[in-house]
mmCIF file of C-alpha atoms in Angstrom:
data_model
loop_
_atom_site.group_PDB
_atom_site.id
_atom_site.type_symbol
_atom_site.label_atom_id
_atom_site.label_comp_id
_atom_site.label_asym_id
_atom_site.label_seq_id
_atom_site.Cartn_x
_atom_site.Cartn_y
_atom_site.Cartn_z
ATOM 1 C CA MET K 1 74.834 80.242 94.962
ATOM 2 C CA GLY K 2 74.496 83.580 96.342
ATOM 3 C CA ASP K 3 71.768 86.051 96.550
ATOM 4 C CA LEU K 4 70.674 87.461 92.991
ATOM 5 C CA GLY K 5 73.919 86.150 91.457
ATOM 6 C CA ARG K 6 75.557 88.137 94.049
ATOM 7 C CA VAL K 7 79.296 86.119 94.779
ATOM 8 C CA PRO K 8 79.233 84.193 98.182
ATOM 9 C CA VAL K 9 82.091 84.810 100.217
ATOM 10 C CA GLY K 10 83.426 83.987 103.907
ATOM 11 C CA ILE K 11 85.638 85.241 106.649
ATOM 12 C CA ILE K 12 87.493 82.817 108.818
ATOM 13 C CA GLY K 13 88.946 85.099 111.859
ATOM 14 C CA ALA K 14 86.034 87.512 111.940
ATOM 15 C CA SER K 15 86.130 88.316 115.616
ATOM 16 C CA GLY K 16 89.215 90.828 115.004
ATOM 17 C CA TYR K 17 89.295 94.225 113.834
ATOM 18 C CA GLY K 18 90.180 93.173 110.405
ATOM 19 C CA GLY K 19 87.277 90.853 110.449
ATOM 20 C CA VAL K 20 84.786 93.430 111.805
ATOM 21 C CA GLN K 21 85.965 95.479 108.796
ATOM 22 C CA LEU K 22 85.546 93.197 106.501
ATOM 23 C CA VAL K 23 82.092 92.489 107.871
ATOM 24 C CA ARG K 24 81.008 95.940 107.507
ATOM 25 C CA LEU K 25 82.601 96.904 104.335
ATOM 26 C CA LEU K 26 81.061 93.489 102.768
ATOM 27 C CA MET K 27 77.575 94.123 103.850
ATOM 28 C CA ASP K 28 77.698 97.378 101.732
ATOM 29 C CA HIS K 29 79.136 95.698 98.765
ATOM 30 C CA PRO K 30 76.956 94.998 95.937
ATOM 31 C CA ARG K 31 78.170 91.936 94.037
ATOM 32 C CA VAL K 32 78.889 89.882 97.352
ATOM 33 C CA GLU K 33 76.794 88.274 99.974
ATOM 34 C CA LEU K 34 78.569 87.443 103.100
ATOM 35 C CA VAL K 35 77.541 83.580 104.047
ATOM 36 C CA TYR K 36 79.840 82.748 106.285
ATOM 37 C CA LEU K 37 81.957 83.501 109.606
ATOM 38 C CA GLY K 38 84.196 81.438 110.997
ATOM 39 C CA GLY K 39 86.482 81.319 114.199
ATOM 40 C CA GLU K 40 87.526 79.050 117.311
ATOM 41 C CA SER K 41 87.436 80.840 120.784
ATOM 42 C CA SER K 42 84.100 82.632 119.402
ATOM 43 C CA ALA K 43 82.314 79.670 117.333
ATOM 44 C CA GLY K 44 78.828 79.154 118.508
ATOM 45 C CA LYS K 45 77.927 83.315 119.453
ATOM 46 C CA PRO K 46 76.085 85.225 117.437
ATOM 47 C CA PHE K 47 78.484 87.596 115.578
ATOM 48 C CA SER K 48 76.036 90.712 117.192
ATOM 49 C CA ASP K 49 77.430 89.232 120.636
ATOM 50 C CA LEU K 50 80.841 90.248 119.661
ATOM 51 C CA TYR K 51 79.959 93.655 118.102
ATOM 52 C CA PRO K 52 76.514 94.573 119.265
ATOM 53 C CA HIS K 53 76.278 97.817 117.347
ATOM 54 C CA LEU K 54 76.040 95.631 114.277
ATOM 55 C CA GLY K 55 73.414 93.470 115.521
ATOM 56 C CA ASN K 56 70.314 94.772 113.272
ATOM 57 C CA LEU K 57 72.739 94.282 110.079
ATOM 58 C CA VAL K 58 74.320 91.069 110.673
ATOM 59 C CA ASP K 59 72.426 87.881 111.834
ATOM 60 C CA LEU K 60 75.102 85.428 111.345
ATOM 61 C CA ILE K 61 76.704 83.234 113.791
ATOM 62 C CA VAL K 62 80.107 82.582 114.145
ATOM 63 C CA GLU K 63 80.808 78.987 113.084
ATOM 64 C CA PRO K 64 83.279 76.429 114.030
ATOM 65 C CA ILE K 65 86.033 75.954 110.919
ATOM 66 C CA ASP K 66 84.752 73.360 108.861
ATOM 67 C CA LEU K 67 86.868 73.857 105.415
ATOM 68 C CA GLU K 68 84.521 71.275 103.980
ATOM 69 C CA LYS K 69 81.246 73.162 104.671
ATOM 70 C CA ILE K 70 83.278 76.867 103.623
ATOM 71 C CA ALA K 71 84.396 75.389 100.243
ATOM 72 C CA ALA K 72 80.970 74.232 99.504
ATOM 73 C CA ARG K 73 78.931 77.537 100.483
ATOM 74 C CA THR K 74 81.709 80.281 99.253
ATOM 75 C CA GLN K 75 83.663 81.076 96.019
ATOM 76 C CA ALA K 76 85.914 83.723 98.048
ATOM 77 C CA VAL K 77 87.373 83.258 101.871
ATOM 78 C CA PHE K 78 89.300 85.841 103.361
ATOM 79 C CA LEU K 79 91.724 84.691 106.173
ATOM 80 C CA SER K 80 91.941 87.566 108.889
ATOM 81 C CA LEU K 81 94.008 85.309 111.296
ATOM 82 C CA PRO K 82 97.203 85.652 113.267
ATOM 83 C CA ASN K 83 100.397 84.571 111.442
ATOM 84 C CA GLY K 84 100.835 81.098 110.917
ATOM 85 C CA LEU K 85 97.364 79.474 110.166
ATOM 86 C CA ALA K 86 96.644 80.591 106.993
ATOM 87 C CA TYR K 87 99.269 78.526 105.430
ATOM 88 C CA GLN K 88 97.380 75.560 107.522
ATOM 89 C CA ILE K 89 94.241 76.325 105.908
ATOM 90 C CA ALA K 90 94.872 77.592 102.301
ATOM 91 C CA PRO K 91 96.164 74.965 100.346
ATOM 92 C CA GLU K 92 92.798 73.070 101.165
ATOM 93 C CA LEU K 93 90.724 75.731 100.105
ATOM 94 C CA LEU K 94 92.543 76.331 97.303
ATOM 95 C CA ALA K 95 92.354 72.724 96.072
ATOM 96 C CA LYS K 96 88.233 72.697 96.766
ATOM 97 C CA GLY K 97 88.097 75.504 94.302
ATOM 98 C CA CYS K 98 87.769 79.064 96.443
ATOM 99 C CA LYS K 99 89.993 81.862 95.874
ATOM 100 C CA VAL K 100 91.976 83.101 99.049
ATOM 101 C CA LEU K 101 92.997 86.480 100.129
ATOM 102 C CA ASP K 102 95.060 86.329 103.492
ATOM 103 C CA LEU K 103 95.428 89.130 105.565
ATOM 104 C CA SER K 104 98.501 87.798 107.547
ATOM 105 C CA ALA K 105 101.751 87.670 106.651
ATOM 106 C CA ASP K 106 101.824 83.645 105.330
ATOM 107 C CA TYR K 107 101.857 84.864 101.517
ATOM 108 C CA ARG K 108 103.764 88.035 101.437
ATOM 109 C CA PHE K 109 107.149 86.309 100.744
ATOM 110 C CA THR K 110 108.408 84.981 97.498
ATOM 111 C CA ASP K 111 110.685 83.346 99.744
ATOM 112 C CA LEU K 112 109.503 81.038 102.220
ATOM 113 C CA ASN K 113 113.280 81.309 103.805
ATOM 114 C CA THR K 114 112.367 85.037 104.891
ATOM 115 C CA TYR K 115 109.296 84.296 106.302
ATOM 116 C CA THR K 116 110.567 81.411 108.456
ATOM 117 C CA THR K 117 113.781 83.786 109.626
ATOM 118 C CA TRP K 118 111.000 86.627 110.649
ATOM 119 C CA TYR K 119 107.917 84.875 111.506
ATOM 120 C CA GLY K 120 109.157 80.816 112.295
ATOM 121 C CA GLY K 121 107.304 77.871 111.397
ATOM 122 C CA ASP K 122 107.399 74.810 109.517
ATOM 123 C CA ARG K 123 106.306 75.440 106.215
ATOM 124 C CA HIS K 124 105.420 72.357 103.818
ATOM 125 C CA ASP K 125 103.131 74.285 101.138
ATOM 126 C CA ARG K 126 106.024 75.978 98.908
ATOM 127 C CA GLU K 127 104.085 74.649 95.944
ATOM 128 C CA VAL K 128 101.170 76.909 96.730
ATOM 129 C CA ALA K 129 102.962 79.701 98.145
ATOM 130 C CA SER K 130 104.754 80.100 94.873
ATOM 131 C CA THR K 131 101.338 80.783 93.261
ATOM 132 C CA ALA K 132 100.723 83.401 95.309
ATOM 133 C CA VAL K 133 100.761 87.387 94.457
ATOM 134 C CA TYR K 134 101.467 90.115 96.517
ATOM 135 C CA GLY K 135 98.184 92.272 96.985
ATOM 136 C CA LEU K 136 99.357 95.790 96.387
ATOM 137 C CA PRO K 137 97.308 96.663 93.549
ATOM 138 C CA GLU K 138 98.772 99.450 92.553
ATOM 139 C CA LEU K 139 101.853 97.822 91.620
ATOM 140 C CA TYR K 140 100.668 94.302 90.381
ATOM 141 C CA ARG K 141 97.272 95.091 89.313
ATOM 142 C CA ASP K 142 97.273 92.450 86.719
ATOM 143 C CA ARG K 143 99.022 89.665 88.414
ATOM 144 C CA ILE K 144 96.292 90.092 91.040
ATOM 145 C CA ALA K 145 93.351 89.814 88.322
ATOM 146 C CA GLN K 146 94.729 86.339 87.081
ATOM 147 C CA SER K 147 95.630 85.002 90.877
ATOM 148 C CA LYS K 148 93.654 82.628 92.994
ATOM 149 C CA LEU K 149 95.582 83.145 96.352
ATOM 150 C CA ILE K 150 96.685 86.775 97.403
ATOM 151 C CA GLY K 151 98.867 88.111 100.104
ATOM 152 C CA CYS K 152 97.388 91.177 101.239
ATOM 153 C CA PRO K 153 100.526 93.457 102.332
ATOM 154 C CA GLY K 154 100.706 94.543 106.108
ATOM 155 C CA CYS K 155 99.466 98.474 106.936
ATOM 156 C CA TYR K 156 103.101 99.527 107.433
ATOM 157 C CA PRO K 157 104.171 98.302 103.842
ATOM 158 C CA THR K 158 101.485 99.713 102.241
ATOM 159 C CA ALA K 159 101.724 103.226 103.491
ATOM 160 C CA SER K 160 105.624 103.068 103.123
ATOM 161 C CA LEU K 161 105.732 101.272 99.357
ATOM 162 C CA LEU K 162 102.840 103.697 97.912
ATOM 163 C CA ALA K 163 105.300 106.762 98.907
ATOM 164 C CA LEU K 164 108.448 104.736 97.683
ATOM 165 C CA SER K 165 107.350 103.168 94.427
ATOM 166 C CA PRO K 166 107.715 105.839 91.831
ATOM 167 C CA LEU K 167 111.226 106.736 93.378
ATOM 168 C CA LEU K 168 112.694 103.171 92.900
ATOM 169 C CA LYS K 169 110.971 102.050 89.882
ATOM 170 C CA GLN K 170 112.276 105.167 87.785
ATOM 171 C CA GLY K 171 115.593 105.033 89.504
ATOM 172 C CA LEU K 172 115.422 108.521 91.100
ATOM 173 C CA ILE K 173 116.904 107.914 94.552
ATOM 174 C CA VAL K 174 120.107 105.749 95.554
ATOM 175 C CA PRO K 175 118.130 103.174 97.095
ATOM 176 C CA ASP K 176 119.725 101.965 100.269
ATOM 177 C CA THR K 177 119.720 105.710 101.720
ATOM 178 C CA ALA K 178 115.770 105.139 102.127
ATOM 179 C CA ILE K 179 114.841 105.638 105.663
ATOM 180 C CA ILE K 180 111.009 105.224 106.679
ATOM 181 C CA ASP K 181 109.799 106.851 109.770
ATOM 182 C CA ALA K 182 106.086 105.437 110.117
ATOM 183 C CA LYS K 183 103.605 106.302 113.109
ATOM 184 C CA SER K 184 100.606 104.001 113.542
ATOM 185 C CA GLY K 185 97.246 104.080 115.884
ATOM 186 C CA THR K 186 96.454 101.746 118.191
ATOM 187 C CA SER K 187 94.186 99.363 116.527
ATOM 188 C CA GLY K 188 97.277 98.206 114.439
ATOM 189 C CA GLY K 189 98.187 96.260 117.351
ATOM 190 C CA GLY K 190 94.997 94.020 116.970
ATOM 191 C CA ARG K 191 92.028 93.796 119.348
ATOM 192 C CA GLN K 192 93.318 91.176 122.223
ATOM 193 C CA GLY K 193 94.567 92.863 125.490
ATOM 194 C CA LYS K 194 98.077 94.011 125.734
ATOM 195 C CA ILE K 195 99.880 96.592 128.222
ATOM 196 C CA ASN K 196 101.124 99.102 125.803
ATOM 197 C CA LEU K 197 97.860 99.416 124.348
ATOM 198 C CA LEU K 198 96.029 100.514 127.508
ATOM 199 C CA LEU K 199 94.537 104.051 127.336
ATOM 200 C CA ALA K 200 96.699 104.732 130.569
ATOM 201 C CA GLU K 201 99.675 103.447 128.947
ATOM 202 C CA ALA K 202 99.361 104.707 125.207
ATOM 203 C CA ASP K 203 97.557 108.266 125.886
ATOM 204 C CA ASN K 204 99.459 111.480 125.781
ATOM 205 C CA SER K 205 102.823 109.322 124.943
ATOM 206 C CA LEU K 206 104.669 108.729 121.601
ATOM 207 C CA GLY K 207 107.725 106.033 121.121
ATOM 208 C CA ALA K 208 109.140 103.772 119.044
ATOM 209 C CA TYR K 209 109.287 99.999 119.198
ATOM 210 C CA ASN K 210 110.917 96.974 117.433
ATOM 211 C CA VAL K 211 113.520 99.384 116.166
ATOM 212 C CA GLY K 212 115.753 97.910 113.740
ATOM 213 C CA ARG K 213 113.611 94.516 113.891
ATOM 214 C CA HIS K 214 110.003 94.831 112.897
ATOM 215 C CA ARG K 215 108.588 92.267 110.586
ATOM 216 C CA HIS K 216 107.254 94.273 108.163
ATOM 217 C CA THR K 217 111.070 95.637 107.325
ATOM 218 C CA PRO K 218 111.957 92.187 105.173
ATOM 219 C CA GLU K 219 108.201 92.541 103.149
ATOM 220 C CA ILE K 220 109.257 96.373 102.395
ATOM 221 C CA GLU K 221 112.539 95.354 100.978
ATOM 222 C CA GLN K 222 111.410 92.417 99.054
ATOM 223 C CA ILE K 223 109.091 94.797 96.884
ATOM 224 C CA CYS K 224 111.633 97.437 97.231
ATOM 225 C CA SER K 225 114.374 95.063 95.392
ATOM 226 C CA ASP K 226 111.419 94.015 92.943
ATOM 227 C CA LEU K 227 110.897 97.565 91.764
ATOM 228 C CA ALA K 228 114.968 98.413 91.704
ATOM 229 C CA GLY K 229 115.729 95.344 90.150
ATOM 230 C CA HIS K 230 118.418 94.536 92.736
ATOM 231 C CA GLU K 231 118.494 94.071 96.518
ATOM 232 C CA VAL K 232 117.690 96.940 98.715
ATOM 233 C CA THR K 233 118.019 97.559 102.163
ATOM 234 C CA VAL K 234 115.703 100.038 103.983
ATOM 235 C CA GLN K 235 115.790 101.405 107.531
ATOM 236 C CA PHE K 236 112.480 101.218 109.024
ATOM 237 C CA THR K 237 110.772 102.375 112.588
ATOM 238 C CA PRO K 238 107.719 102.536 113.613
ATOM 239 C CA HIS K 239 106.035 104.670 116.026
ATOM 240 C CA LEU K 240 102.674 103.919 118.389
ATOM 241 C CA ILE K 241 100.406 107.480 118.436
ATOM 242 C CA PRO K 242 97.947 107.799 120.793
ATOM 243 C CA MET K 243 95.041 107.540 118.221
ATOM 244 C CA VAL K 244 92.632 104.399 117.302
ATOM 245 C CA ARG K 245 93.397 104.354 113.312
ATOM 246 C CA GLY K 246 95.755 106.011 110.792
ATOM 247 C CA ILE K 247 98.897 105.369 109.557
ATOM 248 C CA LEU K 248 101.586 108.223 108.660
ATOM 249 C CA ALA K 249 104.373 107.320 107.104
ATOM 250 C CA THR K 250 107.225 109.805 106.215
ATOM 251 C CA VAL K 251 110.097 108.533 103.603
ATOM 252 C CA TYR K 252 113.573 110.130 103.354
ATOM 253 C CA ALA K 253 115.834 109.615 100.526
ATOM 254 C CA THR K 254 118.725 111.183 98.463
ATOM 255 C CA LEU K 255 117.857 112.127 95.086
ATOM 256 C CA ARG K 256 120.140 111.022 92.182
ATOM 257 C CA ASP K 257 119.514 114.152 90.532
ATOM 258 C CA PRO K 258 120.029 116.961 92.971
ATOM 259 C CA GLY K 259 118.233 119.321 90.366
ATOM 260 C CA LEU K 260 114.758 117.799 91.081
ATOM 261 C CA VAL K 261 112.741 120.163 92.629
ATOM 262 C CA ARG K 262 109.246 119.795 94.202
ATOM 263 C CA GLU K 263 106.839 120.313 91.154
ATOM 264 C CA ASP K 264 108.823 117.991 89.134
ATOM 265 C CA LEU K 265 108.272 114.887 91.732
ATOM 266 C CA VAL K 266 104.672 115.753 91.838
ATOM 267 C CA THR K 267 104.232 115.622 88.342
ATOM 268 C CA ILE K 268 105.897 112.300 88.194
ATOM 269 C CA TYR K 269 103.875 111.077 91.006
ATOM 270 C CA THR K 270 101.000 112.153 89.600
ATOM 271 C CA ALA K 271 101.750 110.186 86.028
ATOM 272 C CA PHE K 272 102.690 107.037 88.007
ATOM 273 C CA TYR K 273 99.624 106.797 89.801
ATOM 274 C CA ARG K 274 97.263 108.246 86.999
ATOM 275 C CA ALA K 275 95.286 104.541 86.940
ATOM 276 C CA SER K 276 95.071 104.539 90.492
ATOM 277 C CA PRO K 277 92.051 105.977 91.744
ATOM 278 C CA TRP K 278 92.624 105.207 95.476
ATOM 279 C CA VAL K 279 96.142 107.120 95.407
ATOM 280 C CA LYS K 280 95.500 110.914 95.873
ATOM 281 C CA VAL K 281 98.925 112.919 95.116
ATOM 282 C CA LEU K 282 98.287 116.401 96.801
ATOM 283 C CA SER K 283 99.332 119.435 95.087
ATOM 284 C CA SER K 284 102.739 121.266 95.832
ATOM 285 C CA GLY K 285 103.154 122.263 99.726
ATOM 286 C CA VAL K 286 100.099 120.139 100.669
ATOM 287 C CA TYR K 287 100.948 117.517 103.484
ATOM 288 C CA PRO K 288 98.828 114.506 104.326
ATOM 289 C CA GLN K 289 96.858 114.170 107.547
ATOM 290 C CA THR K 290 95.530 110.749 108.588
ATOM 291 C CA LYS K 291 92.136 111.974 109.268
ATOM 292 C CA TRP K 292 91.664 112.789 105.647
ATOM 293 C CA ALA K 293 92.094 108.759 105.061
ATOM 294 C CA CYS K 294 90.245 108.000 108.364
ATOM 295 C CA GLY K 295 87.359 105.516 107.145
ATOM 296 C CA THR K 296 88.377 105.534 103.528
ATOM 297 C CA ASN K 297 90.208 103.177 101.168
ATOM 298 C CA ASN K 298 92.575 106.065 100.484
ATOM 299 C CA CYS K 299 95.844 106.926 100.506
ATOM 300 C CA TYR K 300 96.932 110.611 100.563
ATOM 301 C CA ILE K 301 100.632 111.504 99.383
ATOM 302 C CA GLY K 302 102.223 114.723 99.710
ATOM 303 C CA VAL K 303 106.006 115.358 98.100
ATOM 304 C CA GLU K 304 108.926 117.661 99.237
ATOM 305 C CA VAL K 305 112.282 118.515 97.891
ATOM 306 C CA ASP K 306 115.207 119.317 100.614
ATOM 307 C CA ALA K 307 117.844 121.426 98.202
ATOM 308 C CA ARG K 308 119.729 121.914 100.747
ATOM 309 C CA THR K 309 120.577 118.158 101.544
ATOM 310 C CA GLY K 310 119.646 117.051 98.122
ATOM 311 C CA ARG K 311 116.422 114.603 99.929
ATOM 312 C CA ILE K 312 113.232 114.143 99.175
ATOM 313 C CA ILE K 313 110.717 113.478 101.702
ATOM 314 C CA VAL K 314 107.498 111.921 100.667
ATOM 315 C CA MET K 315 104.202 111.774 103.629
ATOM 316 C CA SER K 316 101.981 108.908 103.018
ATOM 317 C CA ALA K 317 98.807 108.221 105.123
ATOM 318 C CA ILE K 318 96.046 105.732 105.017
ATOM 319 C CA ASP K 319 93.558 104.263 107.320
ATOM 320 C CA ASN K 320 95.444 101.129 108.149
ATOM 321 C CA LEU K 321 92.322 99.231 108.875
ATOM 322 C CA ILE K 322 90.965 99.760 105.597
ATOM 323 C CA LYS K 323 94.035 100.757 102.957
ATOM 324 C CA GLY K 324 96.091 99.057 105.185
ATOM 325 C CA GLN K 325 93.949 95.948 105.636
ATOM 326 C CA SER K 326 90.481 94.612 104.705
ATOM 327 C CA GLY K 327 89.818 97.518 101.866
ATOM 328 C CA GLN K 328 92.701 96.419 100.116
ATOM 329 C CA ALA K 329 91.774 92.792 100.373
ATOM 330 C CA ILE K 330 88.533 93.860 99.017
ATOM 331 C CA GLN K 331 90.247 95.705 96.442
ATOM 332 C CA CYS K 332 92.096 93.006 95.506
ATOM 333 C CA LEU K 333 88.714 90.711 95.102
ATOM 334 C CA ASN K 334 87.304 92.940 92.877
ATOM 335 C CA LEU K 335 90.594 92.517 90.678
ATOM 336 C CA MET K 336 90.197 88.675 90.984
ATOM 337 C CA MET K 337 86.512 88.916 90.046
ATOM 338 C CA GLY K 338 87.042 91.221 87.146
ATOM 339 C CA TRP K 339 84.945 94.200 88.631
ATOM 340 C CA GLU K 340 85.651 97.668 89.493
ATOM 341 C CA GLU K 341 88.530 98.152 91.768
ATOM 342 C CA THR K 342 86.377 100.952 93.478
ATOM 343 C CA LEU K 343 83.247 98.572 93.941
ATOM 344 C CA GLY K 344 81.772 98.410 97.439
ATOM 345 C CA LEU K 345 84.475 100.771 98.562
ATOM 346 C CA PRO K 346 84.619 103.640 101.048
ATOM 347 C CA GLN K 347 85.688 106.832 99.300
ATOM 348 C CA PHE K 348 84.777 109.767 101.863
ATOM 349 C CA GLY K 349 85.076 109.349 105.421
ATOM 350 C CA PHE K 350 83.091 111.788 107.777
ATOM 351 C CA TYR K 351 85.470 114.990 108.972
ATOM 352 C CA PRO K 352 86.193 116.248 111.571
#
């Protein structure tokens, strides 16, 4: 199967922003062949009808979702669907021998009761869900490489966890003091029309939403608890900012050792991410900007210590649609296939 030994892959849910990022990146990937695009509302339409600017590059038709045909034609399938649909599809694809990478929340949780509390639904796939691996390569690289089912992280958790992980893993902070203040571009809300994402509503404005109840909170807490070795609660507040793409997460926490200085923390972060090609720890006094990460799979991290308050401040910038979504999924696929982690992913964007 595949062209010149390339691995055939498919996307179910190709019409949204996550789907079109996957299409764009996979078309440039040297080891895969994109052979299937699936959808419901857009079934029967050329993909170029949905995204005319890709008309000269992508000649695929969006097909109805037929799991028998998908499994016969692909070795790996990306599920870029709304929450609550992947768990109805993934078990059959896995049973037919496909590797599955889910971009929704369906397979991010080790405890499905947590999932149903925050997302609803009636899960009957607990055995399958127990085999899923959380798809943050910087933390679970070896497990991802051995897995056939990946629950790819949300964009806010990706930025937040990359900022927090060294602190929790090495016990450098009082865990429950962690506060995450994160800001996202409007593409994080998806492609469907929503009042708050209209230009007239979002432009020249900045506001918080889902305060104290955002669905990414339990996802962040689950991984924080795993890193710390005990249950951790965090305060997470997301904001919508009037730009198209990008996330900046600023994390505050109380240091256990108030004698640590900025240079100490930069050294600790640099060592922690020494084998992580997509994490760029910035020099002392340099703070990340979303524009630097735009169009790439990079995460830029800046670290500061406030000796007056005894707190560390960590700033993390990513492109929410690439490192926060489709690029990270491809990063996971690379690991699953035994390829270089950086294969087929953009390392440099355009600036400004």
